[in-house]
Structure formats: C-alpha cells, structure tokens
C-alpha cells in the first residue's frame, strides 16, 4: 500500500476532491523530507503512485508494482489485489 492508497482509503471521495488528496500527499511527503534524520521515501510517492490498495505486493508482479515516470498513469484501480493478504 502506498501513501496515495492510504490517503484514498481514509479520505472519502464524497467529501474530498482529487486535488485535496494530492495536497495531502504533498504535505505528508514534505514532513518526511523536512524532518531530522535520513528521509526514506517509498518509490513513486512524488508521482502519486498507487498499488491499487494491495497491502503486500511482493508477489503481485509488475501489474501492481509498475512505476510510470511519464506521469500518464498512477496505477490506481488497475485491478483487484490478491485476496490472500488483503482481507
């Protein structure tokens, strides 16, 4: 699950626009960047990357773990994550 997935899951789409969720993502990544110590960023946080709410995508293959640097897609909602570890 990426930061974008966590925000999408917790901030209901009824009351929160995509623009607001993007802003939440930027605030969260800036807190990590500006904090003391060595920052650790999840790959694609700055690109609003998603893993379609897959909590453990290690064995999910490239479909869920794709990283699009062109910015054409953020990979949200590309399919259903495996059931075994996402219940």
Short mmCIF file of N, CA, C and O in Angstrom, two decimals:
data_model
loop_
_atom_site.label_atom_id
_atom_site.label_comp_id
_atom_site.label_asym_id
_atom_site.label_seq_id
_atom_site.Cartn_x
_atom_site.Cartn_y
_atom_site.Cartn_z
N UNK A 1 0.84 -1.17 0.00
CA UNK A 1 0.00 0.00 0.00
C UNK A 1 0.89 1.24 0.00
O UNK A 1 1.80 1.34 0.80
N UNK A 2 0.62 2.15 -0.88
CA UNK A 2 1.42 3.37 -0.95
C UNK A 2 0.74 4.49 -0.17
O UNK A 2 -0.38 4.35 0.30
N UNK A 3 1.43 5.60 -0.07
CA UNK A 3 0.87 6.76 0.61
C UNK A 3 -0.42 7.21 -0.09
O UNK A 3 -1.42 7.54 0.55
N UNK A 4 -0.41 7.21 -1.41
CA UNK A 4 -1.60 7.59 -2.18
C UNK A 4 -2.77 6.66 -1.87
O UNK A 4 -3.91 7.09 -1.72
N UNK A 5 -2.49 5.36 -1.74
CA UNK A 5 -3.53 4.39 -1.40
C UNK A 5 -4.10 4.65 0.00
O UNK A 5 -5.31 4.59 0.19
N UNK A 6 -3.23 4.95 0.96
CA UNK A 6 -3.69 5.22 2.33
C UNK A 6 -4.58 6.45 2.37
O UNK A 6 -5.62 6.45 3.04
N UNK A 7 -4.18 7.48 1.65
CA UNK A 7 -4.99 8.70 1.63
C UNK A 7 -6.32 8.44 0.91
O UNK A 7 -7.38 8.88 1.37
N UNK A 8 -6.29 7.72 -0.18
CA UNK A 8 -7.52 7.41 -0.92
C UNK A 8 -8.47 6.57 -0.09
O UNK A 8 -9.69 6.73 -0.16
N UNK A 9 -7.93 5.69 0.74
CA UNK A 9 -8.75 4.81 1.57
C UNK A 9 -9.38 5.56 2.74
O UNK A 9 -10.54 5.37 3.07
N UNK A 10 -8.62 6.46 3.35
CA UNK A 10 -9.09 7.14 4.56
C UNK A 10 -9.84 8.44 4.29
O UNK A 10 -10.69 8.83 5.07
N UNK A 11 -9.52 9.13 3.21
CA UNK A 11 -10.20 10.38 2.86
C UNK A 11 -11.30 10.03 1.87
O UNK A 11 -11.03 9.78 0.71
N UNK A 12 -12.53 10.01 2.33
CA UNK A 12 -13.63 9.58 1.46
C UNK A 12 -13.76 10.49 0.24
O UNK A 12 -13.59 11.71 0.33
N UNK A 13 -14.04 9.90 -0.89
CA UNK A 13 -14.14 10.66 -2.13
C UNK A 13 -15.39 11.54 -2.18
O UNK A 13 -15.50 12.42 -3.02
N UNK A 14 -16.34 11.28 -1.29
CA UNK A 14 -17.55 12.10 -1.25
C UNK A 14 -17.25 13.52 -0.78
O UNK A 14 -17.83 14.48 -1.25
N UNK A 15 -16.33 13.64 0.17
CA UNK A 15 -16.05 14.94 0.77
C UNK A 15 -14.70 15.51 0.35
O UNK A 15 -14.41 16.65 0.65
N UNK A 16 -13.87 14.71 -0.30
CA UNK A 16 -12.53 15.14 -0.64
C UNK A 16 -12.31 15.02 -2.14
O UNK A 16 -12.52 13.96 -2.72
N UNK A 17 -11.85 16.08 -2.76
CA UNK A 17 -11.57 16.06 -4.19
C UNK A 17 -10.19 15.47 -4.43
O UNK A 17 -9.38 15.35 -3.51
N UNK A 18 -9.91 15.13 -5.67
CA UNK A 18 -8.60 14.62 -6.03
C UNK A 18 -7.53 15.68 -5.74
O UNK A 18 -6.44 15.36 -5.27
N UNK A 19 -7.86 16.91 -5.98
CA UNK A 19 -6.91 17.99 -5.71
C UNK A 19 -6.54 18.04 -4.22
O UNK A 19 -5.38 18.24 -3.87
N UNK A 20 -7.53 17.84 -3.35
CA UNK A 20 -7.26 17.81 -1.91
C UNK A 20 -6.39 16.62 -1.53
O UNK A 20 -5.50 16.72 -0.68
N UNK A 21 -6.65 15.47 -2.14
CA UNK A 21 -5.84 14.28 -1.84
C UNK A 21 -4.41 14.44 -2.32
O UNK A 21 -3.47 13.99 -1.66
N UNK A 22 -4.22 15.11 -3.45
CA UNK A 22 -2.87 15.40 -3.93
C UNK A 22 -2.16 16.31 -2.94
O UNK A 22 -0.98 16.12 -2.63
N UNK A 23 -2.86 17.29 -2.44
CA UNK A 23 -2.27 18.21 -1.46
C UNK A 23 -1.91 17.48 -0.17
O UNK A 23 -0.86 17.73 0.43
N UNK A 24 -2.78 16.55 0.27
CA UNK A 24 -2.46 15.75 1.46
C UNK A 24 -1.20 14.94 1.24
O UNK A 24 -0.36 14.82 2.14
N UNK A 25 -1.06 14.37 0.06
CA UNK A 25 0.12 13.58 -0.27
C UNK A 25 1.37 14.45 -0.22
O UNK A 25 2.40 14.04 0.33
N UNK A 26 1.30 15.64 -0.76
CA UNK A 26 2.46 16.54 -0.74
C UNK A 26 2.83 16.97 0.68
O UNK A 26 4.00 17.08 1.01
N UNK A 27 1.83 17.22 1.51
CA UNK A 27 2.12 17.58 2.91
C UNK A 27 2.80 16.42 3.62
O UNK A 27 3.79 16.62 4.34
N UNK A 28 2.31 15.20 3.41
CA UNK A 28 2.91 14.04 4.06
C UNK A 28 4.35 13.81 3.62
O UNK A 28 5.22 13.54 4.45
N UNK A 29 4.63 13.92 2.32
CA UNK A 29 5.99 13.71 1.84
C UNK A 29 6.91 14.85 2.28
O UNK A 29 8.09 14.63 2.54
N UNK A 30 6.38 16.06 2.40
CA UNK A 30 7.22 17.18 2.85
C UNK A 30 7.58 17.03 4.32
O UNK A 30 8.66 17.45 4.74
N UNK A 31 6.70 16.46 5.13
CA UNK A 31 7.03 16.21 6.53
C UNK A 31 8.22 15.27 6.62
O UNK A 31 9.15 15.50 7.40
N UNK A 32 8.23 14.23 5.80
CA UNK A 32 9.36 13.29 5.79
C UNK A 32 10.62 13.99 5.30
O UNK A 32 11.70 13.83 5.86
N UNK A 33 10.50 14.78 4.25
CA UNK A 33 11.67 15.44 3.66
C UNK A 33 12.29 16.47 4.60
O UNK A 33 13.51 16.64 4.62
N UNK A 34 11.47 17.18 5.35
CA UNK A 34 11.97 18.27 6.18
C UNK A 34 12.24 17.88 7.63
O UNK A 34 12.66 18.70 8.43
N UNK A 35 11.98 16.64 7.98
CA UNK A 35 12.24 16.17 9.35
C UNK A 35 13.73 15.91 9.56
O UNK A 35 14.49 15.81 8.60
N UNK A 36 14.11 15.79 10.81
CA UNK A 36 15.51 15.48 11.11
C UNK A 36 15.79 14.02 10.80
O UNK A 36 14.91 13.17 10.83
N UNK A 37 17.02 13.75 10.49
CA UNK A 37 17.43 12.38 10.20
C UNK A 37 17.45 12.10 8.71
O UNK A 37 17.30 12.99 7.88
N UNK A 38 17.64 10.85 8.38
CA UNK A 38 17.71 10.44 6.98
C UNK A 38 16.31 10.13 6.49
O UNK A 38 15.65 9.24 7.03
N UNK A 39 15.82 10.86 5.47
CA UNK A 39 14.46 10.59 4.99
C UNK A 39 14.40 9.30 4.16
O UNK A 39 15.35 8.96 3.47
N UNK A 40 13.30 8.59 4.27
CA UNK A 40 13.07 7.38 3.49
C UNK A 40 11.77 7.59 2.70
O UNK A 40 10.72 7.78 3.29
N UNK A 41 11.89 7.55 1.39
CA UNK A 41 10.71 7.73 0.54
C UNK A 41 10.38 6.42 -0.15
O UNK A 41 11.27 5.72 -0.64
N UNK A 42 9.12 6.09 -0.19
CA UNK A 42 8.65 4.94 -0.95
C UNK A 42 8.73 5.30 -2.43
O UNK A 42 8.38 6.41 -2.82
N UNK A 43 9.18 4.39 -3.24
CA UNK A 43 9.34 4.66 -4.67
C UNK A 43 8.03 5.11 -5.30
O UNK A 43 7.02 4.42 -5.22
N UNK A 44 8.04 6.29 -5.86
CA UNK A 44 6.86 6.79 -6.55
C UNK A 44 5.96 7.68 -5.72
O UNK A 44 4.93 8.12 -6.21
N UNK A 45 6.32 7.97 -4.48
CA UNK A 45 5.50 8.86 -3.65
C UNK A 45 5.33 10.22 -4.30
O UNK A 45 4.26 10.82 -4.24
N UNK A 46 6.38 10.72 -4.92
CA UNK A 46 6.31 12.03 -5.55
C UNK A 46 5.48 12.00 -6.84
O UNK A 46 5.05 13.03 -7.33
N UNK A 47 5.23 10.80 -7.38
CA UNK A 47 4.44 10.65 -8.61
C UNK A 47 3.00 10.23 -8.33
O UNK A 47 2.27 9.90 -9.25
N UNK A 48 2.60 10.22 -7.06
CA UNK A 48 1.26 9.76 -6.64
C UNK A 48 1.02 8.32 -7.06
O UNK A 48 -0.05 7.94 -7.49
N UNK A 49 2.02 7.49 -6.92
CA UNK A 49 1.94 6.10 -7.32
C UNK A 49 0.97 5.33 -6.44
O UNK A 49 0.88 5.56 -5.24
N UNK A 50 0.26 4.39 -7.04
CA UNK A 50 -0.66 3.53 -6.32
C UNK A 50 -0.37 2.07 -6.63
O UNK A 50 0.18 1.75 -7.69
N UNK A 51 -0.74 1.21 -5.71
CA UNK A 51 -0.67 -0.23 -5.94
C UNK A 51 -2.07 -0.83 -5.86
O UNK A 51 -2.23 -1.99 -5.53
N UNK A 52 -3.07 -0.03 -6.15
CA UNK A 52 -4.47 -0.46 -6.15
C UNK A 52 -4.87 -1.09 -4.82
O UNK A 52 -5.56 -2.10 -4.78
N UNK A 53 -4.41 -0.48 -3.73
CA UNK A 53 -4.72 -0.91 -2.36
C UNK A 53 -4.21 -2.30 -2.02
O UNK A 53 -4.72 -2.95 -1.11
N UNK A 54 -3.20 -2.78 -2.75
CA UNK A 54 -2.59 -4.08 -2.46
C UNK A 54 -1.63 -3.89 -1.29
O UNK A 54 -0.65 -3.18 -1.38
N UNK A 55 -1.90 -4.55 -0.16
CA UNK A 55 -1.11 -4.34 1.05
C UNK A 55 0.23 -5.04 1.02
O UNK A 55 1.18 -4.62 1.65
N UNK A 56 0.34 -6.15 0.32
CA UNK A 56 1.60 -6.87 0.21
C UNK A 56 1.78 -7.25 -1.25
O UNK A 56 1.35 -8.31 -1.69
N UNK A 57 2.43 -6.39 -2.01
CA UNK A 57 2.51 -6.60 -3.45
C UNK A 57 3.81 -7.28 -3.88
O UNK A 57 4.17 -7.25 -5.05
N UNK A 58 4.51 -7.92 -2.95
CA UNK A 58 5.78 -8.56 -3.27
C UNK A 58 5.62 -9.60 -4.38
O UNK A 58 6.41 -9.64 -5.31
N UNK A 59 4.62 -10.43 -4.30
CA UNK A 59 4.40 -11.47 -5.30
C UNK A 59 3.33 -11.11 -6.33
O UNK A 59 2.87 -11.98 -7.06
N UNK A 60 2.93 -9.86 -6.38
CA UNK A 60 1.86 -9.46 -7.30
C UNK A 60 2.34 -9.17 -8.71
O UNK A 60 1.54 -8.98 -9.61
N UNK A 61 3.61 -9.12 -8.92
CA UNK A 61 4.14 -8.92 -10.25
C UNK A 61 4.15 -7.46 -10.68
O UNK A 61 3.87 -6.55 -9.91
N UNK A 62 4.48 -7.25 -11.95
CA UNK A 62 4.63 -5.89 -12.48
C UNK A 62 3.32 -5.15 -12.62
O UNK A 62 3.32 -3.93 -12.73
N UNK A 63 2.21 -5.86 -12.66
CA UNK A 63 0.92 -5.19 -12.86
C UNK A 63 0.63 -4.20 -11.73
O UNK A 63 0.20 -3.07 -11.96
N UNK A 64 0.88 -4.61 -10.49
CA UNK A 64 0.63 -3.74 -9.34
C UNK A 64 1.87 -2.93 -8.94
O UNK A 64 1.74 -1.91 -8.30
N UNK A 65 3.04 -3.40 -9.29
CA UNK A 65 4.27 -2.74 -8.87
C UNK A 65 4.86 -1.82 -9.94
O UNK A 65 5.99 -1.38 -9.80
N UNK A 66 4.11 -1.55 -10.95
CA UNK A 66 4.59 -0.71 -12.05
C UNK A 66 4.83 0.72 -11.55
O UNK A 66 4.09 1.25 -10.75
N UNK A 67 5.87 1.33 -12.09
CA UNK A 67 6.23 2.70 -11.75
C UNK A 67 6.33 3.49 -13.05
O UNK A 67 7.22 3.25 -13.85
N UNK A 68 5.39 4.40 -13.29
CA UNK A 68 5.31 5.14 -14.54
C UNK A 68 5.91 6.53 -14.36
O UNK A 68 5.29 7.41 -13.77
N UNK A 69 7.12 6.72 -14.89
CA UNK A 69 7.79 8.01 -14.74
C UNK A 69 7.28 9.04 -15.73
O UNK A 69 7.60 10.22 -15.61
N UNK A 70 6.48 8.64 -16.71
CA UNK A 70 5.94 9.61 -17.67
C UNK A 70 4.80 10.42 -17.06
O UNK A 70 4.46 11.48 -17.57
N UNK A 71 4.19 9.91 -16.00
CA UNK A 71 3.10 10.62 -15.34
C UNK A 71 1.75 10.42 -16.00
O UNK A 71 0.78 11.08 -15.64
N UNK A 72 1.65 9.51 -16.95
CA UNK A 72 0.38 9.27 -17.64
C UNK A 72 -0.62 8.52 -16.77
O UNK A 72 -1.81 8.71 -16.89
N UNK A 73 -0.12 7.67 -15.89
CA UNK A 73 -1.00 6.91 -15.01
C UNK A 73 -0.36 6.79 -13.64
O UNK A 73 0.86 6.83 -13.50
N UNK A 74 -1.18 6.68 -12.61
CA UNK A 74 -0.66 6.48 -11.26
C UNK A 74 -0.96 5.07 -10.78
O UNK A 74 -0.68 4.72 -9.66
N UNK A 75 -1.57 4.24 -11.64
CA UNK A 75 -1.78 2.82 -11.39
C UNK A 75 -2.89 2.53 -10.39
O UNK A 75 -2.98 1.44 -9.86
N UNK A 76 -3.75 3.50 -10.09
CA UNK A 76 -4.83 3.27 -9.14
C UNK A 76 -6.02 2.62 -9.85
O UNK A 76 -6.47 3.07 -10.88
N UNK A 77 -6.53 1.55 -9.28
CA UNK A 77 -7.70 0.89 -9.82
C UNK A 77 -7.46 0.07 -11.08
O UNK A 77 -8.35 -0.08 -11.90
N UNK A 78 -6.25 -0.48 -11.22
CA UNK A 78 -5.95 -1.27 -12.41
C UNK A 78 -6.43 -2.71 -12.29
O UNK A 78 -6.42 -3.44 -13.26
N UNK A 79 -6.83 -3.12 -11.11
CA UNK A 79 -7.31 -4.48 -10.93
C UNK A 79 -7.53 -4.78 -9.46
O UNK A 79 -7.27 -3.95 -8.59
N UNK A 80 -8.02 -5.95 -9.20
CA UNK A 80 -8.26 -6.37 -7.82
C UNK A 80 -6.99 -7.02 -7.26
O UNK A 80 -6.41 -7.90 -7.90
N UNK A 81 -6.53 -6.58 -6.10
CA UNK A 81 -5.36 -7.21 -5.49
C UNK A 81 -5.69 -8.63 -5.05
O UNK A 81 -6.85 -8.97 -4.84
N UNK A 82 -4.66 -9.48 -4.92
CA UNK A 82 -4.90 -10.86 -4.47
C UNK A 82 -5.61 -10.89 -3.12
O UNK A 82 -5.34 -10.08 -2.25
N UNK A 83 -6.48 -11.81 -2.95
CA UNK A 83 -7.32 -11.88 -1.76
C UNK A 83 -6.59 -12.35 -0.51
O UNK A 83 -6.92 -11.96 0.59
N UNK A 84 -5.59 -13.20 -0.71
CA UNK A 84 -4.96 -13.88 0.43
C UNK A 84 -4.43 -12.94 1.52
O UNK A 84 -4.59 -13.21 2.69
N UNK A 85 -3.80 -11.83 1.16
CA UNK A 85 -3.21 -10.95 2.17
C UNK A 85 -3.92 -9.61 2.27
O UNK A 85 -3.41 -8.70 2.91
N UNK A 86 -5.06 -9.46 1.65
CA UNK A 86 -5.75 -8.17 1.62
C UNK A 86 -7.13 -8.21 2.24
O UNK A 86 -7.97 -7.36 1.96
N UNK A 87 -7.39 -9.18 3.09
CA UNK A 87 -8.70 -9.26 3.71
C UNK A 87 -8.73 -8.53 5.01
O UNK A 87 -7.81 -8.36 5.71
#
